[in-house]
XYZ file of N, CA and C in Angstrom:
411
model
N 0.817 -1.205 0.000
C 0.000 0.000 0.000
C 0.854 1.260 0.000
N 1.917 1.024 0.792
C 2.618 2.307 0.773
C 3.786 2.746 -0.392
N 3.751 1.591 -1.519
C 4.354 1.697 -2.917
C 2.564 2.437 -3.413
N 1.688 2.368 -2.980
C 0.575 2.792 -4.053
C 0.509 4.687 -3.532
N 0.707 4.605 -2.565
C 0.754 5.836 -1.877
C 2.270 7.126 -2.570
N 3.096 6.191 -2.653
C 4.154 7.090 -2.998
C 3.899 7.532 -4.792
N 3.526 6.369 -5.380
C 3.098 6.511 -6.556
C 1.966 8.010 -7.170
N 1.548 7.493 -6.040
C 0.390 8.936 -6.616
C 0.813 10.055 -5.934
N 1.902 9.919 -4.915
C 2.560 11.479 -4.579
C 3.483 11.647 -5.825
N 3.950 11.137 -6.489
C 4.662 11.396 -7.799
C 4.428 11.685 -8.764
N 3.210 11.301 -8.931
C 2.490 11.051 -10.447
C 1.009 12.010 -10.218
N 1.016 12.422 -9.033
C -0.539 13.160 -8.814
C -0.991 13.608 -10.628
N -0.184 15.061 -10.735
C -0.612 15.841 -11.483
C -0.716 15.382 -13.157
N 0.176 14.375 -13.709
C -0.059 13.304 -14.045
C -1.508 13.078 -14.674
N -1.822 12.323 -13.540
C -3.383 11.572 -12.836
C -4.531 12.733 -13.451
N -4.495 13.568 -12.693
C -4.963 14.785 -13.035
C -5.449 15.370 -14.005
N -4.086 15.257 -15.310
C -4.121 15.996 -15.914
C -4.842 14.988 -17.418
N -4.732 13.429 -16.890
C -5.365 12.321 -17.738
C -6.492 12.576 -17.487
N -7.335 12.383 -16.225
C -8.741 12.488 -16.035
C -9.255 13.754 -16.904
N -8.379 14.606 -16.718
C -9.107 15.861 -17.237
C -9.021 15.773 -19.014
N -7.869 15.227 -19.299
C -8.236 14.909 -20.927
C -9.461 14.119 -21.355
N -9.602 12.807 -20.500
C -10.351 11.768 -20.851
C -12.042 12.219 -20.495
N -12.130 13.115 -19.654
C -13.476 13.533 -19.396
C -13.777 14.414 -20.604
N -12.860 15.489 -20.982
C -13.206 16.607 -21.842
C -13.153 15.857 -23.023
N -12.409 14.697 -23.909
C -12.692 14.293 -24.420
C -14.389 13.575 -24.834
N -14.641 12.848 -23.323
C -16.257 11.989 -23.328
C -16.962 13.559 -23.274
N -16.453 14.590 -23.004
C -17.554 15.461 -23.175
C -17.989 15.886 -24.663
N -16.828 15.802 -25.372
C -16.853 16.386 -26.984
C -17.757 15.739 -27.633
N -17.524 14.061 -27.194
C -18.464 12.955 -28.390
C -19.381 13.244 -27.828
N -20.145 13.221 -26.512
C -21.423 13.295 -26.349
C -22.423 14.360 -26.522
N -21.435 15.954 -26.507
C -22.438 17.103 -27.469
C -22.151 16.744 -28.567
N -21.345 15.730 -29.513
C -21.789 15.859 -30.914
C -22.365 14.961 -31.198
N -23.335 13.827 -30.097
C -23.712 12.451 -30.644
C -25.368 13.330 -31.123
N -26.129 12.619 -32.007
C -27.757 12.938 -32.306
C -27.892 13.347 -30.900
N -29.251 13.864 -30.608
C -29.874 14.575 -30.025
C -31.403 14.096 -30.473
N -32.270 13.702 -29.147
C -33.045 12.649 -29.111
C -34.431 14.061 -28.606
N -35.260 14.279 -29.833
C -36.640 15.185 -29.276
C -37.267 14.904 -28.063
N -36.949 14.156 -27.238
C -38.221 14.105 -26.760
C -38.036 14.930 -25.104
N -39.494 15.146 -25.123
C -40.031 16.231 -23.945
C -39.611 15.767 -22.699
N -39.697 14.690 -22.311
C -39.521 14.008 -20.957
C -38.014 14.196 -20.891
N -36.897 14.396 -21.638
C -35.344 14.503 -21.790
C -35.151 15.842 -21.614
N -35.834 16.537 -21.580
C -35.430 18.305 -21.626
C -34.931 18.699 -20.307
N -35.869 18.509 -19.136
C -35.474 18.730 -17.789
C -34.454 17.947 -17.091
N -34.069 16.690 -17.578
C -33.472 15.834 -17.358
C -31.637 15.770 -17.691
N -32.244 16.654 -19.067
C -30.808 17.406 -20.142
C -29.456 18.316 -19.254
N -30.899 19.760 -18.887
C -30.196 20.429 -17.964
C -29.608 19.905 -16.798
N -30.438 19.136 -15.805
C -29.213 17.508 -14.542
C -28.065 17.546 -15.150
N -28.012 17.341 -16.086
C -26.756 16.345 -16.897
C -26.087 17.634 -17.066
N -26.202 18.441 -17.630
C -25.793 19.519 -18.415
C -25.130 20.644 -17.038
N -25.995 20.767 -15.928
C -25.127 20.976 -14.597
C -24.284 20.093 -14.161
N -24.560 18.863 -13.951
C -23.507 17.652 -13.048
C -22.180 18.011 -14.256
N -22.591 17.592 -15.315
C -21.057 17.333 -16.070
C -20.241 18.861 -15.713
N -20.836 19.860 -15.738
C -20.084 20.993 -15.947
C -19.679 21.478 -14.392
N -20.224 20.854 -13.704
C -19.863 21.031 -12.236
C -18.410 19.758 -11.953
N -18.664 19.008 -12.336
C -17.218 18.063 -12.370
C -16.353 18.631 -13.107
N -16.818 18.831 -14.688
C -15.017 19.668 -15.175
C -14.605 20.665 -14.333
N -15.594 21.679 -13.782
C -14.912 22.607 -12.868
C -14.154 21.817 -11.712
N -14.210 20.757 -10.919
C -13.948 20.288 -9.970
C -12.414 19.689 -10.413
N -12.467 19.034 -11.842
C -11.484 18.794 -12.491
C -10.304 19.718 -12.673
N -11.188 20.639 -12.840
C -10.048 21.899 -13.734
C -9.134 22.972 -12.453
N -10.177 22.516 -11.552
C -9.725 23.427 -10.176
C -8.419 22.451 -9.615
N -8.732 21.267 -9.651
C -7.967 20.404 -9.170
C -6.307 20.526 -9.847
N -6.448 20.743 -10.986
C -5.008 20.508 -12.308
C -4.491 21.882 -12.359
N -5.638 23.171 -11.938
C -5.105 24.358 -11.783
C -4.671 24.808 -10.036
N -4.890 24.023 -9.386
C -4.320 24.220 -7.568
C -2.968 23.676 -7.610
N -2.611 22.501 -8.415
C -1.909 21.825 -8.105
C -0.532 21.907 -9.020
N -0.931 22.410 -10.484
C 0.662 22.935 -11.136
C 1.390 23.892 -10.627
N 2.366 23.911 -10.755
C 3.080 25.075 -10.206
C 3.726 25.856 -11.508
N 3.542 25.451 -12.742
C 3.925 26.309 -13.964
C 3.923 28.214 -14.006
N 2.062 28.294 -13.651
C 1.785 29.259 -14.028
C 0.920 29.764 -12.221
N 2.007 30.534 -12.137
C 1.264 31.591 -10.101
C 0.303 32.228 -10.764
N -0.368 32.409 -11.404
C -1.570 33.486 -11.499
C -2.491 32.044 -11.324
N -2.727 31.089 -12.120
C -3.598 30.154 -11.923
C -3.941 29.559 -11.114
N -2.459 29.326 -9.990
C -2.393 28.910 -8.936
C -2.843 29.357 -7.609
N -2.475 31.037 -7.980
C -3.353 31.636 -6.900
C -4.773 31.890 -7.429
N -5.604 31.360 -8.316
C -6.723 31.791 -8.516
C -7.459 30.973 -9.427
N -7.286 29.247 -8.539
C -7.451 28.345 -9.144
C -9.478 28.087 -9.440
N -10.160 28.844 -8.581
C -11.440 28.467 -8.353
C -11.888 29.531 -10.104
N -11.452 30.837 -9.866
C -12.199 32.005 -11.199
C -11.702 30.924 -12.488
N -10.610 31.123 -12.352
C -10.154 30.534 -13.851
C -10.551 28.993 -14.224
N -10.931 27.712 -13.600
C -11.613 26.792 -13.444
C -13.107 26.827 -13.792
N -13.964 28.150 -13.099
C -14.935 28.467 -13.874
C -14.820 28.994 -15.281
N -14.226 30.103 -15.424
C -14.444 30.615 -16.888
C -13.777 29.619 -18.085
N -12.780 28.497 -17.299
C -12.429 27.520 -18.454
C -13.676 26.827 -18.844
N -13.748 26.490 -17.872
C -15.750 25.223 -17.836
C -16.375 26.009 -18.427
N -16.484 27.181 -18.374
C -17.932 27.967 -19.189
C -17.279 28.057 -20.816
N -16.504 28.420 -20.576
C -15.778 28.618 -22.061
C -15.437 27.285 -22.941
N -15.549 26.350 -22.172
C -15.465 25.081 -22.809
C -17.078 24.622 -23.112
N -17.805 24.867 -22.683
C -19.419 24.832 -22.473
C -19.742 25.318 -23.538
N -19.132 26.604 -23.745
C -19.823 27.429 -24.616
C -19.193 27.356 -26.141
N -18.490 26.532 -26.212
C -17.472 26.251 -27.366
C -18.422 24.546 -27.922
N -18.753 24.062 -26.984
C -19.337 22.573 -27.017
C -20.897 23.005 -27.810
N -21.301 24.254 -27.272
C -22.699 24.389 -27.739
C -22.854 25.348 -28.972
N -21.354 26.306 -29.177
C -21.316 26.197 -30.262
C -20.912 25.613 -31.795
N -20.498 24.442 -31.306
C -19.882 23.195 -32.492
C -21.038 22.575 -32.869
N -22.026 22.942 -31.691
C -23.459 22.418 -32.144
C -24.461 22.847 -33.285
N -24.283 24.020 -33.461
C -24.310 24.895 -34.691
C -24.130 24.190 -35.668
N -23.417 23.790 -36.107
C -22.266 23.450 -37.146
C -22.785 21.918 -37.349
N -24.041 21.031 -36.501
C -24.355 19.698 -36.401
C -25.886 19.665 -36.907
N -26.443 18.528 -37.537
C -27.412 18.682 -38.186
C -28.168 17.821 -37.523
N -28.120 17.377 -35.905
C -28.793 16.363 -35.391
C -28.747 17.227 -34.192
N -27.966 18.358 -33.864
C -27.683 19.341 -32.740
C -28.302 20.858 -32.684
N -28.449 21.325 -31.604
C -28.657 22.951 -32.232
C -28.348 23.767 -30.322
N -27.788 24.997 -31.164
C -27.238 25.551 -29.815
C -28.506 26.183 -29.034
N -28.506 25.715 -27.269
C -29.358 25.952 -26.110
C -29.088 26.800 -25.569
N -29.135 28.055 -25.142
C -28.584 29.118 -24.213
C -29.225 28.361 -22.786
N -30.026 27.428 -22.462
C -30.584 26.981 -21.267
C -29.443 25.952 -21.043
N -28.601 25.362 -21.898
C -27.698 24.764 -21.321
C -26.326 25.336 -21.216
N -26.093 26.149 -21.373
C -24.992 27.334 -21.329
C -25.306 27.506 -19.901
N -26.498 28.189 -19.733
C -26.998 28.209 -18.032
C -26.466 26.886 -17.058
N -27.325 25.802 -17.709
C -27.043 24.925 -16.535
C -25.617 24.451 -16.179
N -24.921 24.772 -17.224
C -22.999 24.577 -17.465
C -22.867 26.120 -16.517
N -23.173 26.885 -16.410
C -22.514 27.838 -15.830
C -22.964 27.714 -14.029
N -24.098 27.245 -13.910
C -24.996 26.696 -12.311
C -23.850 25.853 -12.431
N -23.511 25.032 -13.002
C -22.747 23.693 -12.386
C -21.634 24.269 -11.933
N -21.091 25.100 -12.608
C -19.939 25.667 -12.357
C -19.617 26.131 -11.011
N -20.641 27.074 -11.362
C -20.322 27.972 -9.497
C -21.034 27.586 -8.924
N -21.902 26.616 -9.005
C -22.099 25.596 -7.668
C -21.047 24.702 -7.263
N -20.241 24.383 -7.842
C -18.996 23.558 -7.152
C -17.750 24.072 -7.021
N -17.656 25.742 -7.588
C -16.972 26.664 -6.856
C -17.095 27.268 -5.279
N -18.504 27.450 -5.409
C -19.395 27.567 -4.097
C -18.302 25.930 -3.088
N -18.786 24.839 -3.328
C -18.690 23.538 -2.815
C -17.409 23.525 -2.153
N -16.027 24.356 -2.729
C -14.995 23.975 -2.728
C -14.882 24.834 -1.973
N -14.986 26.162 -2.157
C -14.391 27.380 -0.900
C -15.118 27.421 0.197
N -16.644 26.585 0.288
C -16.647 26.436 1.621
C -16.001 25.137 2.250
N -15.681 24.413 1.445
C -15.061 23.287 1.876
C -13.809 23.644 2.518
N -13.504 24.116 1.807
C -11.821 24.889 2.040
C -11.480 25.154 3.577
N -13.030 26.186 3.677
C -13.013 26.426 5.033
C -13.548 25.754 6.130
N -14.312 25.557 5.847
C -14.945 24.030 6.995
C -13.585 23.467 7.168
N -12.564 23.195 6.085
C -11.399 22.519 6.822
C -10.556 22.982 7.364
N -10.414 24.140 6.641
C -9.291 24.971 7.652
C -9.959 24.860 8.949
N -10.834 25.408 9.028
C -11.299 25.450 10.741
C -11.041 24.413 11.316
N -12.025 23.145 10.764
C -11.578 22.100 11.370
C -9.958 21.675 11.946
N -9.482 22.315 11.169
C -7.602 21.827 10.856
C -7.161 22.480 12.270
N -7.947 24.045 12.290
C -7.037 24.769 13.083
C -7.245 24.383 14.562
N -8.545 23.905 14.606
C -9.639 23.579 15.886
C -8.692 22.323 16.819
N -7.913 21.461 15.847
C -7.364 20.335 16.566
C -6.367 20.816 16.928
């Protein structure tokens, strides 16, 4: 266990920086797969359309806390994590344009941007709930 432990202190960002390809990748095929009419999928769309965009942020916060390349990102890993996610959102819904089974939603632009700073929200109070906790012991 403690070869699995050292491993991922080595390789964290690594790790990181795969998940975050391999998600943004499954995100690309699935705004360009058909797009299915039906009514009962609409409310169901936006769920999806927040959860996913609330994880890349969670993703992106994670790969931007943890490089040390670039100090502006680093100190300001939560803003720039959002406006990547939105800007990646908004790049996804406009390729949709361009698809003849697709068409661009400004309601899912929304729910990509809720996802967003709802798990910006998630993280800086987390942050602090732990610090406290941290400092409390």
């Amino acid at each position: 266990m403690i070869g699995m432990k050292k491993f991922f202190q080595k390789y964290y960002l690594y790790i990181i920086y795969t998940v975050l390809l391999i998600y943004s990748i499954t995100l690309i095929l699935l705004s360009s797969l058909p797009q299915s009419p039906s009514p009962k999928s609409v409310y169901f769309d936006k769920f999806q359309h927040f959860g996913a965009y609330a994880l890349l942020t969670f993703i992106l916060y994670l790969a931007l806390q943890f490089q040390n390349r670039v100090l502006l990102l680093k100190n300001n890993p939560a803003l720039f994590a959002a406006v990547l996610a939105f800007s990646f959102g908004f790049l996804m819904e406009f390729q949709q344009l361009f698809l003849a089974s697709r068409t661009f939603n400004k309601y899912d632009l929304l729910a990509n941007m809720l996802g967003s700073i709802l798990m910006i929200l998630i993280i800086k109070f987390g942050i602090k709930i732990y610090k406290s906790i941290r400092v409390s012991t």
